[in-house]
Coordinates of C-alpha atoms in Angstrom, one line a residue:
M1 CA 7.2 -18.8 -117.1
R2 CA 4.6 -16.5 -116.8
N3 CA 7.0 -13.8 -116.8
R4 CA 9.6 -15.1 -119.6
A5 CA 9.1 -12.7 -122.1
L6 CA 7.0 -14.1 -125.4
P7 CA 8.0 -11.6 -129.2
G8 CA 4.9 -9.7 -129.9
R9 CA 4.3 -9.0 -125.9
H10 CA 4.4 -4.7 -125.7
I11 CA 6.2 -3.9 -122.6
T12 CA 4.5 -1.9 -120.0
D13 CA 5.1 1.2 -118.4
C14 CA 5.6 -1.2 -115.1
Q15 CA 8.1 -2.9 -116.5
M16 CA 9.6 0.1 -118.1
R17 CA 10.4 1.5 -115.0
L18 CA 11.5 -1.8 -112.8
F19 CA 14.9 -1.5 -116.0
M20 CA 15.3 1.6 -115.7
S21 CA 15.4 0.9 -111.9
L22 CA 17.6 -1.6 -111.9
R23 CA 19.8 0.3 -114.8
Q24 CA 21.7 2.7 -112.9
T25 CA 23.1 -1.0 -110.6
E26 CA 23.0 -3.3 -113.1
T27 CA 23.8 -4.6 -117.2
A28 CA 21.4 -3.8 -119.9
G29 CA 21.3 -7.4 -120.5
L30 CA 20.5 -8.4 -116.4
A31 CA 17.8 -5.9 -115.6
A32 CA 16.4 -6.5 -118.9
A33 CA 15.6 -10.0 -118.0
K34 CA 14.9 -9.5 -114.5
A35 CA 12.4 -6.5 -115.9
G36 CA 11.2 -9.4 -118.5
F37 CA 12.2 -8.5 -121.9
S38 CA 15.2 -8.7 -124.4
T39 CA 18.3 -7.2 -124.2
A40 CA 17.5 -5.5 -127.7
T41 CA 15.0 -4.1 -125.8
A42 CA 16.1 -2.8 -123.7
Y43 CA 18.8 -0.6 -125.9
R44 CA 16.2 1.0 -127.9
I45 CA 14.4 1.6 -124.1
E46 CA 18.1 3.5 -123.4
Q47 CA 17.8 5.3 -126.7
D48 CA 14.2 6.4 -126.3
P49 CA 13.2 6.6 -122.4
R50 CA 10.0 7.8 -122.7
L51 CA 7.5 5.6 -122.0
P52 CA 5.1 3.1 -123.5
S53 CA 2.0 5.3 -122.9
Q54 CA 4.0 7.8 -124.3
K55 CA 4.3 6.6 -127.1
K56 CA 1.2 5.8 -128.4
A57 CA -0.6 8.8 -130.8
P58 CA -3.6 10.2 -129.8
R59 CA -6.7 8.8 -130.4
H60 CA -8.6 10.3 -133.3
R61 CA -12.5 10.3 -133.9
R62 CA -13.7 8.2 -135.5
R63 CA -16.9 9.1 -137.3
Q64 CA -18.6 12.4 -137.4
D65 CA -19.2 14.2 -134.3
P66 CA -23.1 14.3 -134.1
L67 CA -23.3 17.5 -132.2
A68 CA -21.0 19.6 -133.5
A69 CA -23.9 21.4 -135.1
V70 CA -25.9 22.9 -132.3
W71 CA -22.2 22.7 -129.2
D72 CA -20.9 26.4 -130.2
S73 CA -24.2 27.6 -131.6
E74 CA -26.9 26.4 -128.7
V75 CA -26.0 24.6 -126.7
V76 CA -23.3 26.3 -125.0
P77 CA -25.9 29.5 -124.9
L78 CA -28.4 26.9 -123.1
L79 CA -25.3 26.5 -120.7
K80 CA -24.6 29.8 -119.6
S81 CA -27.6 31.8 -119.6
V82 CA -29.3 29.2 -117.1
A83 CA -26.7 27.3 -114.8
G84 CA -29.2 25.4 -113.2
L85 CA -30.4 23.7 -116.5
R86 CA -30.7 19.7 -116.2
P87 CA -29.0 18.1 -119.5
V88 CA -32.1 16.2 -120.2
A89 CA -33.8 19.2 -120.2
I90 CA -30.6 20.3 -122.6
F91 CA -31.5 17.0 -125.0
D92 CA -35.2 17.2 -125.1
E93 CA -34.6 20.9 -126.5
V94 CA -32.2 20.2 -129.1
R95 CA -34.3 17.0 -130.3
R96 CA -37.2 19.8 -130.4
R97 CA -35.4 22.1 -132.8
H98 CA -33.5 19.9 -134.6
P99 CA -35.3 16.1 -134.9
E100 CA -32.7 15.0 -137.1
I101 CA -30.6 14.5 -133.9
G102 CA -31.4 10.7 -132.9
A103 CA -31.8 9.8 -129.5
G104 CA -28.6 7.4 -128.7
V105 CA -26.6 10.8 -129.2
R106 CA -28.4 11.5 -124.7
R107 CA -25.1 10.3 -122.8
T108 CA -22.9 11.4 -125.3
L109 CA -24.1 14.9 -124.6
E110 CA -24.4 14.5 -120.9
R111 CA -20.8 13.8 -121.1
R112 CA -19.9 16.7 -123.0
I113 CA -21.9 19.0 -120.8
R114 CA -20.3 17.9 -117.4
S115 CA -16.8 17.9 -119.3
W116 CA -17.1 21.7 -119.9
R117 CA -19.2 22.7 -116.7
A118 CA -16.0 21.3 -115.3
L119 CA -13.6 23.5 -116.8
N120 CA -16.3 26.8 -117.4
G121 CA -19.2 26.3 -115.6
P122 CA -19.6 28.9 -112.0
D123 CA -18.3 28.6 -108.6
R124 CA -20.3 25.9 -106.5
D125 CA -20.7 25.9 -102.6
V126 CA -18.3 24.7 -100.6
I127 CA -19.2 22.5 -97.2
F128 CA -16.4 23.9 -94.3
R129 CA -15.8 20.9 -92.4
Q130 CA -15.8 22.5 -88.2
E131 CA -14.3 20.3 -85.4
H132 CA -16.8 21.1 -82.2
P133 CA -14.7 21.3 -79.1
P134 CA -16.6 19.7 -76.0
G135 CA -19.2 21.3 -74.1
R136 CA -19.4 24.2 -76.8
L137 CA -23.4 23.4 -79.0
G138 CA -25.8 21.6 -79.1
L139 CA -27.9 21.5 -82.0
S140 CA -32.1 21.1 -82.6
D141 CA -34.0 20.1 -85.7
F142 CA -36.9 18.5 -86.4
T143 CA -37.9 15.8 -89.0
D144 CA -40.9 14.4 -90.8
M145 CA -41.9 11.0 -89.7
A146 CA -45.2 11.0 -92.0
D147 CA -43.6 7.6 -93.9
H148 CA -42.7 5.1 -91.1
G149 CA -46.7 4.1 -90.9
V150 CA -46.8 4.5 -87.4
S151 CA -50.8 4.0 -85.5
I152 CA -52.4 4.5 -82.7
A153 CA -54.6 1.9 -81.9
G154 CA -55.3 1.7 -85.2
V155 CA -55.3 5.1 -86.6
P156 CA -52.8 6.7 -88.9
F157 CA -50.8 8.7 -86.6
D158 CA -49.0 11.8 -88.8
H159 CA -46.6 13.0 -86.8
R160 CA -42.6 15.0 -86.0
L161 CA -40.0 14.4 -83.9
Y162 CA -38.3 17.2 -82.3
H163 CA -34.3 16.0 -81.9
F164 CA -31.4 17.1 -80.2
R165 CA -28.1 17.1 -80.3
L166 CA -24.4 17.4 -79.0
A167 CA -21.9 18.1 -82.0
F168 CA -19.1 16.6 -79.9
S169 CA -20.2 13.7 -77.8
G170 CA -23.1 12.4 -80.5
W171 CA -25.4 12.5 -77.5
E172 CA -29.4 12.8 -78.5
H173 CA -32.9 13.0 -77.4
A174 CA -35.5 12.8 -79.2
R175 CA -39.5 13.7 -78.1
V176 CA -42.4 12.8 -80.3
V177 CA -44.7 16.0 -81.7
L178 CA -48.2 15.9 -82.7
G179 CA -48.2 19.4 -84.2
G180 CA -45.4 21.1 -86.3
E181 CA -42.0 23.3 -86.0
S182 CA -43.8 25.4 -83.2
F183 CA -42.3 27.5 -80.8
V184 CA -43.9 26.1 -78.1
A185 CA -42.5 22.7 -79.4
L186 CA -38.9 24.0 -79.6
A187 CA -39.4 25.3 -76.0
E188 CA -40.7 21.8 -74.7
G189 CA -38.5 19.2 -76.8
L190 CA -35.7 21.1 -75.4
Q191 CA -36.2 21.5 -71.9
N192 CA -37.2 18.4 -71.9
A193 CA -33.6 16.9 -73.5
L194 CA -31.1 19.5 -70.6
W195 CA -33.0 17.8 -67.9
A196 CA -32.4 14.3 -69.5
L197 CA -28.4 15.6 -70.1
G198 CA -28.7 17.2 -66.1
R199 CA -26.1 19.8 -68.7
A200 CA -26.1 22.7 -71.2
P201 CA -24.0 23.3 -74.1
L202 CA -22.7 27.3 -74.7
Q203 CA -24.6 26.9 -77.6
H204 CA -28.0 26.3 -78.9
R205 CA -28.3 26.1 -82.7
S206 CA -31.1 25.9 -84.5
D207 CA -33.1 26.5 -87.4
S208 CA -36.9 25.6 -87.1
L209 CA -37.4 28.7 -85.4
S210 CA -37.7 29.9 -89.7
A211 CA -40.5 27.1 -89.8
A212 CA -42.4 28.8 -87.1
F213 CA -41.7 32.2 -88.0
R214 CA -42.2 31.5 -92.2
N215 CA -46.6 32.6 -91.6
L216 CA -46.5 34.9 -89.1
D217 CA -46.3 38.6 -89.2
D218 CA -43.6 41.0 -88.3
D219 CA -45.0 41.9 -84.4
T220 CA -45.3 37.8 -84.3
R221 CA -41.9 37.3 -85.5
Q222 CA -40.2 39.4 -83.2
D223 CA -42.3 38.5 -79.7
Q224 CA -41.4 35.1 -80.8
T225 CA -37.7 35.9 -81.2
R226 CA -37.0 37.6 -77.9
R227 CA -39.0 34.4 -76.1
Y228 CA -36.8 32.3 -77.9
E229 CA -33.9 34.4 -77.2
A230 CA -35.1 34.6 -72.9
L231 CA -35.3 30.8 -73.3
C232 CA -31.6 30.5 -74.1
A233 CA -30.3 33.2 -71.3
H234 CA -32.9 31.2 -69.1
Y235 CA -30.1 27.9 -69.8
G236 CA -27.2 30.3 -70.6
M237 CA -26.4 29.6 -74.2
E238 CA -26.3 31.8 -76.9
P239 CA -28.8 31.2 -79.7
T240 CA -27.7 30.7 -83.2
R241 CA -29.0 29.8 -86.3
N242 CA -28.4 28.5 -89.9
N243 CA -28.9 31.0 -92.9
R244 CA -32.5 30.0 -93.7
G245 CA -32.6 27.4 -96.7
V246 CA -28.9 26.1 -96.1
A247 CA -29.4 22.7 -95.0
H248 CA -25.7 21.7 -94.0
E249 CA -24.7 24.2 -91.8
N250 CA -26.8 21.9 -90.1
G251 CA -25.4 19.4 -90.6
S252 CA -24.5 18.0 -87.3
I253 CA -28.0 17.1 -86.9
E254 CA -29.6 16.8 -90.4
S255 CA -27.1 13.7 -91.2
P256 CA -28.1 12.2 -87.8
H257 CA -31.4 12.6 -88.6
G258 CA -31.5 10.1 -90.4
H259 CA -29.3 7.5 -88.7
L260 CA -32.6 8.1 -85.6
K261 CA -34.5 7.3 -88.2
Q262 CA -32.9 3.9 -89.4
A263 CA -33.1 3.1 -85.7
I264 CA -36.3 3.1 -85.7
E265 CA -37.3 1.6 -88.7
D266 CA -35.5 -1.3 -87.9
A267 CA -37.2 -2.0 -84.2
L268 CA -40.4 -1.1 -86.1
L269 CA -39.4 -4.5 -88.4
L270 CA -37.8 -6.1 -85.3
R271 CA -41.4 -5.7 -83.3
G272 CA -43.4 -6.6 -86.1
S273 CA -46.5 -4.1 -85.6
R274 CA -46.6 -0.7 -86.4
D275 CA -49.2 0.1 -84.2
F276 CA -49.3 1.1 -80.5
D277 CA -51.8 0.8 -77.8
D278 CA -51.3 5.1 -77.1
L279 CA -49.6 7.9 -77.6
Q280 CA -47.1 7.0 -74.6
A281 CA -46.7 3.4 -75.4
Y282 CA -45.2 5.0 -78.1
R283 CA -43.5 7.4 -76.8
R284 CA -41.7 4.8 -74.3
F285 CA -40.6 2.9 -77.5
V286 CA -38.7 5.9 -79.4
D287 CA -37.2 6.7 -75.7
E288 CA -35.8 3.4 -75.5
I289 CA -34.3 3.8 -78.5
T290 CA -32.4 6.5 -78.7
G291 CA -31.2 5.5 -75.0
R292 CA -29.6 2.2 -76.3
R293 CA -28.1 4.6 -79.1
N294 CA -27.1 6.9 -76.1
V295 CA -25.0 3.9 -74.9
R296 CA -22.8 3.7 -77.5
N297 CA -21.1 7.5 -76.5
A298 CA -21.4 7.1 -73.4
K299 CA -17.7 7.6 -73.1
R300 CA -17.3 10.7 -75.8
L301 CA -20.3 12.3 -72.8
D302 CA -17.8 11.7 -69.9
L303 CA -15.5 13.1 -71.2
E304 CA -17.6 16.3 -72.5
R305 CA -19.7 16.3 -68.7
S306 CA -17.0 18.4 -67.3
A307 CA -17.2 21.9 -70.2
L308 CA -21.3 21.7 -69.9
Q309 CA -23.0 24.2 -68.3
L310 CA -25.0 23.7 -64.7
L311 CA -28.5 24.0 -65.3
P312 CA -30.4 26.6 -63.0
A313 CA -32.7 25.5 -60.8
R314 CA -35.8 25.3 -62.2
R315 CA -37.6 25.0 -65.9
T316 CA -38.4 28.1 -67.5
T317 CA -41.9 29.0 -69.4
D318 CA -42.8 25.9 -72.8
Y319 CA -46.5 26.6 -73.4
E320 CA -47.8 29.5 -74.5
E321 CA -50.6 31.5 -71.8
T322 CA -53.8 32.8 -73.3
I323 CA -57.2 34.0 -71.7
V324 CA -60.7 31.8 -73.2
T325 CA -64.0 31.8 -72.5
V326 CA -66.8 29.2 -71.6
T327 CA -69.8 30.1 -74.7
S328 CA -73.2 28.8 -74.3
T329 CA -72.1 25.8 -76.7
S330 CA -70.1 24.2 -73.6
G331 CA -67.1 24.8 -74.7
F332 CA -64.5 26.9 -76.3
I333 CA -62.7 28.4 -79.6
L334 CA -58.8 28.3 -79.2
R335 CA -56.4 28.1 -82.4
K336 CA -59.4 27.3 -84.7
V337 CA -60.5 24.3 -82.7
F338 CA -63.3 23.5 -80.1
Y339 CA -63.2 22.6 -77.1
S340 CA -65.8 21.4 -74.3
V341 CA -65.4 21.7 -70.7
P342 CA -68.7 21.4 -68.6
S343 CA -71.2 23.3 -68.3
R344 CA -71.0 24.6 -65.1
L345 CA -68.3 26.3 -66.5
I346 CA -70.4 28.7 -69.0
G347 CA -69.6 32.2 -69.2
Y348 CA -66.5 31.8 -67.1
R349 CA -63.6 32.8 -67.9
L350 CA -60.6 30.4 -68.0
R351 CA -56.6 30.3 -67.9
V352 CA -55.1 27.8 -71.1
R353 CA -52.0 27.0 -70.8
L354 CA -50.8 25.9 -74.9
Y355 CA -48.7 22.9 -75.1
D356 CA -47.4 20.9 -77.8
D357 CA -50.3 17.9 -76.8
R358 CA -52.1 19.1 -74.5
L359 CA -54.4 22.1 -72.1
E360 CA -53.8 23.2 -69.6
C361 CA -57.2 25.2 -68.2
F362 CA -57.4 26.5 -65.1
L363 CA -59.5 29.3 -63.0
G364 CA -58.3 31.7 -61.3
A365 CA -54.8 29.7 -60.2
T366 CA -56.5 26.7 -59.3
P367 CA -56.6 23.7 -61.8
L368 CA -60.0 22.3 -63.8
M369 CA -58.5 19.9 -66.4
I370 CA -55.9 18.9 -69.0
L371 CA -57.1 18.4 -72.5
R372 CA -56.1 16.6 -75.5
R373 CA -54.8 19.2 -77.8
G374 CA -56.6 19.9 -81.3
R375 CA -55.5 20.6 -84.7
P376 CA -57.7 22.1 -87.5
H377 CA -58.4 20.4 -90.8
A378 CA -55.9 21.2 -93.3
N379 CA -58.7 22.1 -96.1
G380 CA -58.7 24.9 -92.6
K381 CA -61.8 23.9 -90.9
H382 CA -62.5 23.9 -87.6
G383 CA -61.0 21.2 -85.5
H384 CA -63.3 19.2 -83.1
V385 CA -61.6 17.8 -79.6
V386 CA -65.2 17.0 -77.3
D387 CA -65.9 14.4 -74.3
Y388 CA -69.5 13.9 -74.4
R389 CA -69.5 13.4 -70.7
H390 CA -69.4 17.5 -70.4
V391 CA -72.8 17.7 -72.7
I392 CA -74.7 14.3 -72.0
H393 CA -77.1 16.2 -69.7
S394 CA -78.0 18.6 -71.9
L395 CA -78.5 15.9 -74.9
R396 CA -81.2 14.3 -72.1
R397 CA -82.9 17.1 -72.4
K398 CA -82.9 17.6 -76.3
P399 CA -82.1 14.2 -78.5
M400 CA -82.4 15.4 -81.2
A401 CA -79.8 18.3 -81.0
L402 CA -78.1 15.0 -81.7
L403 CA -79.1 14.7 -85.4
N404 CA -77.3 17.6 -86.7
L405 CA -74.5 18.7 -84.2
V406 CA -71.3 20.3 -85.6
Y407 CA -69.0 18.1 -84.0
R408 CA -71.6 14.7 -83.7
E409 CA -68.5 12.2 -85.4
Q410 CA -66.3 13.7 -82.5
L411 CA -68.7 13.3 -79.9
F412 CA -68.9 9.5 -80.1
P413 CA -66.3 7.9 -78.2
R414 CA -65.6 4.7 -80.0
R415 CA -66.1 3.3 -83.0
A416 CA -68.9 1.1 -81.8
Y417 CA -71.2 4.2 -81.2
H418 CA -70.4 5.5 -84.6
R419 CA -72.1 2.8 -86.1
A420 CA -74.4 1.8 -84.0
F421 CA -76.2 5.3 -84.6
E422 CA -75.8 4.4 -88.1
V423 CA -77.5 1.3 -87.7
L424 CA -80.4 3.0 -85.7
L425 CA -80.3 5.9 -88.2
A426 CA -80.6 3.1 -91.0
N427 CA -83.3 0.9 -89.8
D428 CA -85.6 3.7 -87.4
S429 CA -86.8 6.9 -87.3
E430 CA -84.6 10.2 -87.0
K431 CA -86.3 11.0 -83.7
Q432 CA -86.3 7.2 -81.9
A433 CA -82.8 6.9 -83.1
C434 CA -81.3 10.4 -81.4
R435 CA -83.0 8.9 -78.2
T436 CA -81.6 6.0 -78.5
M437 CA -77.6 6.7 -78.7
V438 CA -78.4 9.5 -76.3
G439 CA -80.2 7.4 -73.6
L440 CA -75.9 4.5 -74.5
L441 CA -74.0 7.4 -74.3
A442 CA -75.5 8.2 -70.6
L443 CA -75.8 4.5 -69.5
A444 CA -71.3 4.7 -70.6
H445 CA -71.3 7.8 -68.3
D446 CA -73.9 7.0 -66.1
R447 CA -72.7 3.1 -65.2
A448 CA -68.2 4.2 -66.6
C449 CA -68.9 1.3 -68.6
E450 CA -67.3 3.0 -72.0
A451 CA -65.5 0.6 -73.0
E452 CA -67.8 -2.5 -72.1
L453 CA -70.7 -1.1 -73.2
A454 CA -68.5 -0.7 -76.4
V455 CA -67.7 -4.2 -76.7
A456 CA -71.7 -5.4 -76.2
L457 CA -72.6 -3.1 -79.1
D458 CA -70.4 -4.3 -81.4
G459 CA -71.3 -7.6 -80.6
E460 CA -75.0 -6.8 -81.5
L461 CA -74.7 -5.2 -84.1
D462 CA -73.1 -7.6 -85.6
A463 CA -75.6 -10.4 -85.2
G464 CA -77.5 -8.3 -87.0
R465 CA -79.8 -7.0 -84.1
L466 CA -80.4 -3.0 -83.3
P467 CA -79.3 -2.6 -80.1
D468 CA -81.7 -2.6 -77.0
L469 CA -81.4 0.3 -74.4
D470 CA -83.3 -1.6 -72.3
M471 CA -82.1 -4.8 -72.3
L472 CA -78.5 -3.1 -72.2
G473 CA -79.0 -1.1 -69.5
R474 CA -80.2 -4.4 -67.3
R475 CA -76.8 -6.0 -69.1
F476 CA -74.8 -3.2 -66.7
A477 CA -76.6 -2.3 -64.2
P478 CA -75.2 -2.7 -60.2
N479 CA -75.2 -6.3 -59.5
P480 CA -77.8 -7.1 -56.3
T481 CA -75.7 -9.6 -54.6
A482 CA -72.9 -7.2 -55.2
I483 CA -74.1 -4.9 -52.4
P484 CA -73.1 -5.5 -48.7
D485 CA -76.0 -6.1 -46.2
V486 CA -74.6 -4.1 -43.1
T487 CA -76.9 -4.6 -40.0
V488 CA -77.1 -0.9 -37.8
E489 CA -77.9 -1.9 -34.1
L490 CA -78.2 0.9 -32.4
T491 CA -77.5 0.6 -28.9
P492 CA -79.9 1.7 -26.1
L493 CA -80.8 5.1 -25.2
H494 CA -80.6 4.3 -21.6
L495 CA -77.5 3.3 -21.5
Y496 CA -76.4 7.2 -22.1
D497 CA -78.6 8.1 -18.9
E498 CA -76.3 6.1 -17.0
L499 CA -73.2 7.5 -18.2
S500 CA -73.8 11.1 -17.0
T501 CA -75.1 9.1 -13.2
V502 CA -72.4 9.5 -10.6
R503 CA -72.4 7.3 -8.3
P504 CA -70.7 6.8 -4.7
G505 CA -67.5 4.8 -4.7
G506 CA -67.6 1.6 -2.7
T507 CA -65.9 2.0 0.8
A508 CA -62.9 -0.2 1.9

């Protein structure tokens, strides 16, 4: 009954095609019955074989065109003169010129502009999909992680990720980058990725160097270009770059950026906290995520591994080296950042290897120390990386120097010390506050109790009491009972004389 032909129902194109197909082998009446309409309709179709949809009269405009007065005279000239102009901007301009045009024609204007551009607009860039043979191409890029809200020990952590990926297998490596898209970050991240992979591709593509060179002069840009080429030559890779500002040419890694960042976001949500104890804990977290993602591509990596190159016998330089002089301030300035060092090095020249996250200092060929790398402030002011242990001996002799010290905020190793100094300044004289604060820093240094003393300071301040240096000194003094009582028994001296005495042997 559902397929029964009813009077007044229009036949469809599908029914007519079925009828025309059946009519080749059946009579008109039988074919019409199977198609679901009458024999009379079948005879009419044979007289006019057009489809029902072809017989409909074209739909004409039922109301006056609201854009007739402005389309050819104003809108089309705007579209021709400014190719990238947005439809909403054209609409606002038309309404400014003609206030009588209502706001309800915006969608009409947008649809008409879209149709006009499809027929008369300029040619657009075409993306050509590529096939990547195994072992040929590896890609590097940086991606910003500021929107993920990661923090280290409660402090917001502004950072990027260096991301390496093989185009064929999808094997990837990620490294947390503290600074910008520099050559040092690229060299260190790329070499870490290659040595983790155990092989190297034939080509390496990156657009990060264009960002690193953007504000450099021609000589420096050429020097870093040579360094990048030397880095790739060390691993037998051909260096390539995509055109500046054309992200889709690096599409084999631009799109995986989003997938990796989403995987990190999901892991952070499952973890329940975005705060990490230290940088190493966060780096292990990122390494674990990339490791799980690489397991899914293990079979494709096995296919690609035979086509990859063997690594050289050793890594190449992934740092910048410079010579600095330690000044009378017990430190040196490098890249607009002041670094403190032990005062015994004042006047010496140090050889410094500059990495993305650290500085390695040498006196000649002798390694001295590793310093955390600092960054200048966004407003252009110098940054400071200061260790109170380097200057505490001089501060003991000049405690008032703490009051207006340029890097006073960076001198305090923990928040509790900064909080204690603020309370001391508010409740005591400046001279006494500086003496007490220097004494607390000296206590933390001499007794190696920096963390424990910070907890004690927080407890005193929360209780509304000022830090008592004498009481804290007794609290963190060595425990006399913990010192073992060693009894030394001296050997009588005459025993040494007997050792040198020769006695005749007894007779049998």
